[in-house]
Short mmCIF file of C-alpha atoms in Angstrom, two decimals:
data_model
loop_
_atom_site.label_atom_id
_atom_site.label_comp_id
_atom_site.label_asym_id
_atom_site.label_seq_id
_atom_site.Cartn_x
_atom_site.Cartn_y
_atom_site.Cartn_z
CA MET A 277 112.32 107.61 80.54
CA VAL A 278 109.93 106.21 77.97
CA PHE A 279 110.70 103.92 75.04
CA SER A 280 109.15 106.31 72.52
CA SER A 281 111.52 109.17 73.35
CA PHE A 282 114.66 110.35 71.61
CA VAL A 283 116.66 110.13 74.85
CA PHE A 284 115.90 106.42 75.01
CA LEU A 285 116.16 105.63 71.30
CA LEU A 286 119.25 107.68 70.47
CA LEU A 287 121.22 107.69 73.74
CA PHE A 288 120.28 105.20 76.44
CA LEU A 289 119.54 102.17 74.24
CA PRO A 290 122.63 102.35 71.97
CA VAL A 291 124.99 102.92 74.92
CA THR A 292 123.41 100.16 77.02
CA LEU A 293 123.43 97.60 74.19
CA GLY A 294 127.01 98.51 73.30
CA LEU A 295 128.21 97.97 76.86
CA TYR A 296 126.10 94.83 77.29
CA TYR A 297 127.35 93.11 74.13
CA LEU A 298 130.98 94.10 74.65
CA ALA A 299 131.06 93.04 78.30
CA PRO A 300 132.27 89.55 79.24
CA LYS A 301 129.57 87.07 80.23
CA LYS A 302 130.16 87.44 83.95
CA ALA A 303 129.62 91.20 83.75
CA LYS A 304 126.44 91.25 81.63
CA ASN A 305 123.99 90.98 84.52
CA GLY A 306 125.82 93.75 86.35
CA ILE A 307 125.74 96.01 83.30
CA LEU A 308 122.03 95.39 82.85
CA PHE A 309 121.33 96.00 86.55
CA ILE A 310 123.17 99.35 86.56
CA ALA A 311 121.61 100.41 83.27
CA SER A 312 118.16 99.60 84.64
CA LEU A 313 118.78 101.75 87.73
CA VAL A 314 119.85 104.64 85.46
CA PHE A 315 116.75 104.10 83.32
CA TYR A 316 114.47 104.31 86.36
CA ALA A 317 116.36 107.10 88.12
CA TRP A 318 116.13 109.26 84.99
CA GLY A 319 112.55 110.05 85.90
CA GLU A 320 112.38 108.85 89.51
CA PRO A 321 115.75 109.74 91.16
CA ILE A 322 114.38 109.50 94.72
CA TYR A 323 112.00 106.58 94.34
CA VAL A 324 114.71 104.34 92.95
CA LEU A 325 115.61 103.85 96.62
CA ILE A 326 112.21 102.22 97.26
CA MET A 327 112.79 99.80 94.42
CA LEU A 328 116.27 99.02 95.76
CA PHE A 329 114.81 98.45 99.22
CA SER A 330 112.25 95.99 97.81
CA THR A 331 115.04 94.24 95.93
CA VAL A 332 117.35 93.82 98.94
CA PHE A 333 114.43 93.02 101.26
CA ASP A 334 113.11 90.13 99.19
CA TYR A 335 116.60 88.91 98.32
CA CYS A 336 117.16 88.49 102.05
CA ASN A 337 113.72 86.91 102.48
CA GLY A 338 114.57 84.30 99.86
CA LEU A 339 117.80 83.38 101.63
CA ALA A 340 115.99 83.27 104.99
CA LEU A 341 113.34 80.92 103.59
CA GLU A 342 116.04 78.63 102.23
CA ARG A 343 117.93 78.50 105.53
CA LEU A 344 114.78 77.90 107.56
CA GLU A 345 113.83 75.10 105.17
CA ARG A 346 117.17 73.38 105.83
CA LYS A 347 116.48 73.67 109.57
CA ASN A 348 112.90 72.39 109.06
CA LYS A 349 111.35 75.45 110.73
CA SER A 350 107.98 75.76 109.03
CA LYS A 351 106.63 78.43 111.40
CA GLY A 352 109.69 80.58 110.76
CA ARG A 353 109.20 80.21 107.00
CA THR A 354 105.57 81.26 107.32
CA ALA A 355 106.61 84.29 109.37
CA VAL A 356 109.09 85.36 106.67
CA LEU A 357 106.42 84.99 103.98
CA VAL A 358 103.90 87.04 105.98
CA LEU A 359 106.54 89.71 106.60
CA SER A 360 107.33 89.89 102.88
CA VAL A 361 103.66 90.20 101.91
CA VAL A 362 102.90 92.80 104.60
CA VAL A 363 105.91 95.00 103.82
CA ASN A 364 105.55 94.83 100.03
CA ILE A 365 101.80 95.36 99.99
CA GLY A 366 102.21 97.97 102.73
CA LEU A 367 104.61 100.00 100.59
CA LEU A 368 102.32 99.70 97.58
CA CYS A 369 99.27 100.75 99.59
CA PHE A 370 101.07 103.68 101.25
CA PHE A 371 102.24 105.26 98.03
CA LYS A 372 99.28 104.33 95.87
CA TYR A 373 96.25 104.45 98.16
CA THR A 374 96.93 106.74 101.14
CA ASP A 375 95.52 109.86 99.49
CA PHE A 376 92.65 107.82 98.05
CA ILE A 377 91.70 106.59 101.53
CA ILE A 378 91.98 110.10 102.99
CA GLU A 379 89.83 111.59 100.23
CA THR A 380 87.22 108.84 100.63
CA ALA A 381 87.10 109.24 104.41
CA ASP A 382 86.75 113.00 104.00
CA ALA A 383 83.94 112.63 101.46
CA VAL A 384 82.03 110.10 103.56
CA GLY A 385 82.58 111.52 107.03
CA GLY A 386 83.21 115.20 106.35
CA LEU A 387 86.38 115.11 108.42
CA SER A 388 88.11 118.02 106.64
CA LEU A 389 91.14 115.86 105.94
CA ARG A 390 93.76 116.97 103.46
CA PRO A 391 95.52 114.56 101.08
CA LEU A 392 99.25 114.22 101.68
CA GLY A 393 100.07 114.71 98.00
CA ILE A 394 102.15 111.51 97.82
CA ALA A 395 103.60 110.95 94.36
CA LEU A 396 103.17 107.46 92.92
CA PRO A 397 106.51 105.77 92.12
CA ILE A 398 106.34 104.65 88.49
CA GLY A 399 106.03 100.91 88.08
CA ILE A 400 105.57 100.11 91.77
CA SER A 401 102.51 97.97 91.02
CA PHE A 402 104.53 95.87 88.58
CA TYR A 403 107.79 95.35 90.47
CA THR A 404 105.93 94.74 93.76
CA PHE A 405 104.09 91.83 92.18
CA GLN A 406 107.37 90.50 90.79
CA THR A 407 109.14 90.53 94.14
CA LEU A 408 106.12 88.89 95.77
CA SER A 409 106.04 86.14 93.13
CA TYR A 410 109.65 85.36 93.97
CA THR A 411 109.15 85.13 97.74
CA ILE A 412 105.95 83.12 97.43
CA ASP A 413 107.48 80.66 94.97
CA VAL A 414 110.57 80.18 97.16
CA TYR A 415 108.21 79.52 100.07
CA ARG A 416 106.27 77.01 97.95
CA LYS A 417 109.61 75.39 96.95
CA LYS A 418 108.85 75.98 93.28
CA VAL A 419 112.12 77.86 92.78
CA LYS A 420 115.45 78.03 94.55
CA ALA A 421 116.59 81.15 96.34
CA GLN A 422 118.84 83.40 94.25
CA HIS A 423 122.23 83.84 95.96
CA ASN A 424 123.66 86.48 93.66
CA ILE A 425 122.18 89.85 94.62
CA ILE A 426 123.27 91.45 91.33
CA SER A 427 121.41 88.80 89.35
CA PHE A 428 118.37 89.16 91.57
CA GLY A 429 118.48 92.95 91.28
CA MET A 430 118.73 92.61 87.51
CA TYR A 431 115.56 90.48 87.54
CA ILE A 432 113.58 93.00 89.61
CA CYS A 433 114.86 96.15 87.90
CA MET A 434 115.30 94.95 84.30
CA PHE A 435 114.39 98.05 82.29
CA PRO A 436 112.49 96.46 79.35
CA GLN A 437 109.55 95.50 81.57
CA LEU A 438 110.24 97.50 84.72
CA ILE A 439 107.58 100.18 84.62
CA ALA A 440 104.67 98.74 82.63
CA GLY A 441 105.11 94.98 82.46
CA PRO A 442 104.57 92.34 81.46
CA ILE A 443 104.70 91.05 85.04
CA VAL A 444 107.48 88.48 84.86
CA ARG A 445 107.28 85.82 87.53
CA TYR A 446 110.63 84.59 88.80
CA ALA A 447 109.61 80.99 88.07
CA ASP A 448 109.25 81.84 84.37
CA ILE A 449 112.67 83.42 84.04
CA GLU A 450 114.78 81.59 86.64
CA ASN A 451 116.96 79.74 84.14
CA GLN A 452 117.49 82.81 81.95
CA ILE A 453 118.91 84.81 84.85
CA ASP A 454 122.00 82.62 84.59
CA ILE A 455 123.94 84.18 81.71
CA ARG A 456 125.35 80.74 80.84
CA GLN A 457 121.82 79.61 79.93
CA ARG A 458 120.80 82.83 78.19
CA ALA A 459 121.04 82.94 74.41
CA VAL A 460 122.60 86.25 73.35
CA ASN A 461 123.11 86.10 69.57
CA PRO A 462 122.56 88.19 66.42
CA ASP A 463 119.57 86.18 65.15
CA LYS A 464 117.68 86.63 68.40
CA ALA A 465 118.67 90.29 68.53
CA LEU A 466 117.30 90.90 65.01
CA SER A 467 114.06 89.14 65.94
CA GLY A 468 113.85 91.33 69.03
CA ALA A 469 114.52 94.49 67.04
CA LEU A 470 111.65 93.60 64.70
CA ARG A 471 109.30 93.02 67.64
CA PHE A 472 110.42 96.32 69.18
CA SER A 473 109.72 98.19 65.93
CA LEU A 474 106.19 96.75 65.77
CA GLY A 475 105.55 97.86 69.35
CA LEU A 476 106.92 101.34 68.67
CA GLY A 477 104.65 101.64 65.64
CA LYS A 478 101.64 100.55 67.68
CA LYS A 479 102.42 103.20 70.26
CA VAL A 480 103.36 106.16 68.10
CA LEU A 481 101.40 105.63 64.89
CA LEU A 482 98.18 104.24 66.38
CA ALA A 483 97.82 104.73 70.15
CA ASN A 484 98.89 108.38 70.17
CA GLN A 485 96.60 109.28 67.27
CA ALA A 486 93.60 107.40 68.67
CA GLY A 487 94.32 109.02 72.03
CA ALA A 488 94.18 112.48 70.43
CA LEU A 489 90.68 111.68 69.14
CA TRP A 490 89.59 110.44 72.57
CA GLU A 491 90.95 113.58 74.25
CA GLU A 492 89.08 115.77 71.79
CA ILE A 493 85.76 113.96 72.19
CA SER A 494 85.93 113.44 75.97
CA SER A 495 86.69 117.11 76.55
CA GLN A 496 83.44 118.13 74.82
CA SER A 497 80.13 118.30 76.64
CA GLY A 498 76.83 117.32 75.09
CA ASN A 499 78.15 114.70 72.68
CA THR A 500 75.58 112.80 70.66
CA ALA A 501 75.41 109.02 70.94
CA ALA A 502 77.30 108.50 67.67
CA VAL A 503 80.17 110.75 68.78
CA ALA A 504 80.25 109.23 72.29
CA TRP A 505 80.51 105.68 70.92
CA LEU A 506 83.21 106.83 68.49
CA GLY A 507 85.10 108.23 71.48
CA ALA A 508 84.77 104.88 73.27
CA VAL A 509 86.18 103.12 70.21
CA ALA A 510 89.05 105.63 70.10
CA PHE A 511 89.94 105.01 73.75
CA ALA A 512 89.67 101.24 73.25
CA LEU A 513 92.20 101.51 70.42
CA GLN A 514 94.42 103.86 72.39
CA ILE A 515 94.67 101.69 75.49
CA TYR A 516 95.14 98.49 73.49
CA PHE A 517 97.88 99.78 71.20
CA ASP A 518 99.48 101.79 74.02
CA PHE A 519 99.75 98.83 76.39
CA SER A 520 100.28 96.02 73.88
CA GLY A 521 102.76 98.25 72.07
CA TYR A 522 104.72 98.71 75.29
CA SER A 523 104.58 94.96 75.90
CA ASP A 524 105.84 94.28 72.37
CA MET A 525 108.72 96.71 72.90
CA ALA A 526 109.51 95.09 76.27
CA ILE A 527 109.48 91.59 74.75
CA GLY A 528 111.58 92.78 71.82
CA LEU A 529 114.16 94.46 74.06
CA GLY A 530 114.25 91.38 76.25
CA ARG A 531 114.95 89.24 73.20
CA ILE A 532 117.76 91.59 72.12
CA LEU A 533 119.29 91.04 75.57
CA GLY A 534 118.79 87.28 75.35
CA PHE A 535 115.57 86.90 77.36
CA GLU A 536 112.25 85.40 76.36
CA LEU A 537 109.59 87.34 78.28
CA CYS A 538 106.00 86.15 78.53
CA GLU A 539 103.38 87.28 76.04
CA ASN A 540 100.89 89.77 77.43
CA PHE A 541 98.25 90.12 74.70
CA ASN A 542 96.64 87.78 72.17
CA TYR A 543 94.27 89.85 70.04
CA PRO A 544 91.74 90.42 72.85
CA TYR A 545 89.32 92.35 70.62
CA MET A 546 88.69 89.16 68.66
CA SER A 547 87.09 87.56 71.73
CA LYS A 548 83.58 86.12 71.70
CA SER A 549 82.98 86.37 75.45
CA ILE A 550 84.23 88.41 78.39
CA THR A 551 85.81 85.23 79.76
CA GLU A 552 87.82 84.85 76.56
CA PHE A 553 88.67 88.56 76.56
CA TRP A 554 90.38 88.23 79.94
CA ARG A 555 92.36 85.24 78.76
CA ARG A 556 93.74 87.42 75.99
CA TRP A 557 94.12 90.83 77.73
CA HIS A 558 96.99 91.60 80.14
CA ILE A 559 97.77 87.88 80.39
CA SER A 560 100.57 88.29 82.92
CA LEU A 561 98.31 90.13 85.39
CA GLY A 562 95.55 87.55 85.04
CA THR A 563 98.09 84.78 85.58
CA TRP A 564 99.44 86.50 88.69
CA PHE A 565 96.03 86.92 90.30
CA ARG A 566 95.06 83.34 89.43
CA GLU A 567 98.27 81.83 90.85
CA TYR A 568 98.67 83.98 93.96
CA VAL A 569 95.11 85.00 94.90
CA TYR A 570 92.33 82.99 93.25
CA ILE A 571 93.80 79.47 93.64
CA PRO A 572 95.05 80.03 97.23
CA LEU A 573 91.55 81.25 98.15
CA GLY A 574 90.17 77.94 96.93
CA GLY A 575 89.49 78.74 93.27
CA ASN A 576 86.53 76.71 92.03
CA ARG A 577 87.16 73.75 94.35
CA LYS A 578 84.81 74.70 97.20
CA GLY A 579 81.42 75.12 95.58
CA ILE A 580 79.78 77.81 93.50
CA ALA A 581 79.10 80.24 96.37
CA ARG A 582 82.76 80.22 97.44
CA GLN A 583 83.87 80.49 93.82
CA ILE A 584 81.75 83.63 93.35
CA LEU A 585 83.22 85.12 96.54
CA ASN A 586 86.73 84.34 95.30
CA LEU A 587 85.95 85.98 91.97
CA PHE A 588 84.60 89.03 93.78
CA ILE A 589 87.84 89.38 95.78
CA VAL A 590 90.01 88.93 92.69
CA TRP A 591 88.11 91.46 90.59
CA PHE A 592 87.83 93.99 93.39
CA LEU A 593 91.62 93.78 93.75
CA THR A 594 92.14 93.81 89.98
CA GLY A 595 90.19 97.04 89.71
CA LEU A 596 91.97 98.60 92.68
CA TRP A 597 95.36 97.50 91.31
CA HIS A 598 94.77 99.60 88.21
CA GLY A 599 94.30 102.83 90.10
CA ALA A 600 93.39 104.61 93.32
CA GLY A 601 89.91 105.61 92.26
CA TRP A 602 86.38 104.32 92.70
CA ASN A 603 85.93 104.16 88.93
CA PHE A 604 88.63 101.47 88.83
CA VAL A 605 86.88 99.52 91.58
CA LEU A 606 83.60 99.88 89.65
CA TRP A 607 85.41 98.74 86.50
CA GLY A 608 86.68 95.62 88.26
CA LEU A 609 83.28 94.77 89.77
CA TYR A 610 81.64 95.40 86.38
CA PHE A 611 83.74 92.58 84.94
CA PHE A 612 83.06 90.46 88.03
CA VAL A 613 79.31 90.63 87.35
CA LEU A 614 79.76 89.78 83.67
CA LEU A 615 82.12 86.89 84.37
CA VAL A 616 79.82 85.41 87.01
CA ALA A 617 76.87 85.71 84.62
CA GLU A 618 78.88 83.91 81.93
CA LYS A 619 79.97 81.24 84.36
CA LEU A 620 76.42 80.60 85.58
CA PHE A 621 74.49 80.62 82.29
CA LEU A 622 75.51 83.20 79.69
CA LEU A 623 78.54 81.37 78.28
CA LYS A 624 76.40 78.33 77.39
CA LEU A 625 73.93 80.59 75.62
CA LEU A 626 76.65 82.43 73.70
CA LYS A 627 78.05 79.16 72.37
CA LYS A 628 74.68 78.39 70.81
CA LEU A 629 74.45 81.76 69.06
CA PRO A 630 76.26 82.87 65.86
CA SER A 631 79.85 83.87 66.55
CA ALA A 632 79.21 87.35 65.10
CA PHE A 633 76.57 87.99 67.76
CA ALA A 634 78.90 86.79 70.52
CA HIS A 635 81.63 89.09 69.23
CA ILE A 636 79.30 92.10 69.09
CA TYR A 637 78.08 91.36 72.63
CA THR A 638 81.67 91.18 73.89
CA MET A 639 82.83 94.38 72.21
CA LEU A 640 79.81 96.39 73.38
CA PHE A 641 80.45 95.48 77.00
CA VAL A 642 84.22 96.03 76.60
CA LEU A 643 83.63 99.50 75.13
CA VAL A 644 81.37 100.40 78.06
CA SER A 645 84.07 99.14 80.43
CA TRP A 646 86.64 101.49 78.88
CA VAL A 647 84.33 104.46 79.43
CA ILE A 648 84.26 103.55 83.14
CA PHE A 649 88.03 103.06 83.16
CA ALA A 650 88.81 106.36 81.45
CA ASN A 651 86.64 108.64 83.62
CA GLU A 652 87.98 108.94 87.15
CA ASP A 653 85.47 111.68 87.96
CA PHE A 654 82.00 110.23 88.49
CA GLY A 655 80.40 113.45 87.29
CA ALA A 656 82.20 113.19 83.96
CA LEU A 657 81.44 109.46 83.85
CA SER A 658 77.70 109.98 84.31
CA LYS A 659 77.64 112.70 81.63
CA TYR A 660 79.46 110.46 79.19
CA PHE A 661 77.11 107.56 79.92
CA VAL A 662 73.99 109.58 79.19
CA SER A 663 75.62 110.70 75.95
CA LEU A 664 76.26 107.07 75.00
CA PHE A 665 72.58 106.29 75.29
CA GLY A 666 71.25 109.26 73.37
CA ALA A 667 70.46 111.91 76.00
CA ASN A 668 71.97 114.55 73.67
CA GLY A 669 70.62 113.12 70.48
CA ALA A 670 71.67 110.24 68.28
CA TYR A 671 73.73 111.98 65.62
CA SER A 672 75.46 115.24 64.72
CA ALA A 673 77.72 116.58 61.99
CA ASP A 674 80.66 116.27 64.41
CA PHE A 675 80.50 112.51 63.96
CA ILE A 676 81.25 112.75 60.23
CA TYR A 677 83.98 115.32 60.89
CA TYR A 678 85.76 113.07 63.40
CA LEU A 679 85.24 110.03 61.19
CA LYS A 680 86.83 111.73 58.18
CA SER A 681 89.67 113.30 60.18
CA TYR A 682 90.69 110.04 61.86
CA ALA A 683 89.54 107.52 59.24
CA VAL A 684 93.03 106.12 58.59
CA VAL A 685 93.78 105.62 62.29
CA LEU A 686 90.37 104.11 63.03
CA VAL A 687 90.36 101.69 60.10
CA SER A 688 94.02 100.73 60.62
CA GLY A 689 93.50 100.29 64.37
CA ILE A 690 90.42 98.13 64.00
CA LEU A 691 92.08 95.98 61.34
CA LEU A 692 95.38 95.62 63.24
CA SER A 693 93.60 94.66 66.45
CA THR A 694 92.79 91.39 64.66
CA ASP A 695 95.15 88.72 63.34
CA ILE A 696 94.01 89.27 59.73
CA PRO A 697 97.04 91.42 58.66
CA LYS A 698 99.42 88.89 60.24
CA ARG A 699 97.83 85.97 58.39
CA ILE A 700 97.82 87.87 55.08
CA PHE A 701 101.47 88.87 55.51
CA LYS A 702 102.45 85.25 56.19
CA ARG A 703 100.74 84.13 53.01
CA ILE A 704 102.55 86.76 50.94
CA THR A 705 106.04 86.16 52.33
CA ASP A 706 107.89 84.58 55.20
CA SER A 707 111.16 86.32 54.36
CA PHE A 708 112.99 87.63 57.40
CA THR A 709 114.65 90.28 55.22
CA VAL A 710 111.27 91.65 54.17
CA LYS A 711 110.19 91.71 57.82
CA LEU A 712 113.26 93.72 58.77
CA ILE A 713 112.62 96.19 55.94
CA VAL A 714 109.04 96.62 57.15
CA GLY A 715 110.34 97.06 60.70
CA GLY A 716 112.80 99.70 59.52
CA ILE A 717 110.03 101.60 57.74
CA ILE A 718 107.87 101.50 60.88
CA ILE A 719 110.72 102.89 62.99
CA LEU A 720 111.37 105.66 60.44
CA LEU A 721 107.70 106.64 60.33
CA SER A 722 107.52 106.54 64.14
CA VAL A 723 110.55 108.80 64.51
CA LEU A 724 109.14 111.26 61.99
CA MET A 725 105.86 111.27 63.88
CA LEU A 726 107.63 111.83 67.20
CA ILE A 727 109.44 114.87 65.78
CA GLY A 728 106.19 116.68 65.12
CA ASP A 729 103.91 115.25 67.83
CA SER A 730 104.02 116.34 71.48
CA TYR A 731 101.21 113.97 72.57
CA ASN A 732 103.09 110.89 73.77
CA PRO A 733 101.69 109.50 77.04
CA PHE A 734 101.99 105.91 78.32
CA LEU A 735 98.67 105.13 80.00
CA TYR A 736 99.88 102.25 82.15
CA PHE A 737 102.73 104.25 83.71
CA ARG A 738 100.22 105.60 86.23
CA PHE A 739 99.14 102.15 87.35
#
């Protein structure tokens, strides 16, 4: 089930919110847990069992860590942590990477191996990282073990952020899991509804339309450089408004339910370096890798050579986390090289140059990165790259055609990927009533668009 579907908007959401708000406090977590299982099982009826296994498994691990701590058995606690990591990562690797490994081994060794055709459970990359954050933080004694399995299950399976993030660490939401400390009120719900409407508009009015342009351009062979770069811009807008739109909807829904979920984007296309870009893009993933991989490896505390190795590991894993394909690994290592270059010398140079130059530098390399990300087939990737750099000519009439056909989406997307509209709107009015009216208009336009548009993918569902 996706947020931008009539089943969700007109059936699941109204029924769930009605039951949630009418239920007594003690029953709210249970209602949300059951509703989240229904939400997931709607599209993944079998794989909901894997998510339930992960939930029960790490619930038990948390209790085991707590009991072993009381008995002062450090080796036992370490064994439980290792077991949790091995089983969770093992499940993720089996479902996400088995066929990838088989295909790679077949290509390299000519072993005539056949992929098993294993379907990827939606959201497994996200909820696996959430369960791991819980076990690791209990082990580190940063949080207490959760004794109520319904409340813990609600945390793991909570439908607003279940299948595409943001990745919510248990430490960030521990107090809110207790319904007595969770603010469920009309003001917060209205604020959440407004945030949800903005996310829905990003997804339906911008991401889908930019995605249609990308699909049209990427399916053509022999694009000129102008058309190829326009396609890269279209995909950059699609993936940003698709993913940030989902995050906005997740944060808005969480707020309606009384939760404050972490922010996941902060206008990344305004960045003036790749380092800054990754502080603003997919913030929850960057935080997770920093807290649970980079810092435990030693971070920047053991010299520059070790720091570069740690960055290599983190960005190799970041690329692989996004998908079972060598283009994703290349994408991750591409950013590794840029980030190391900035850390060693480039960042100092950029700070001395005009900010406009730094911004252009950043966006050029980001656009190239999205071309790598979007093309899982290396043959298609190489063809698109040569188009980018003029192998098929610099310009054609198609460029003007696409520009005219998608001018509104392109101009709106570029403008709304900055904080300029937000600052202008604040200067004009700070009225909450006006904001709600704007939100209502966005929802109406989104619904009208959904009625006549069959192109409605969520890119990050496959990661």
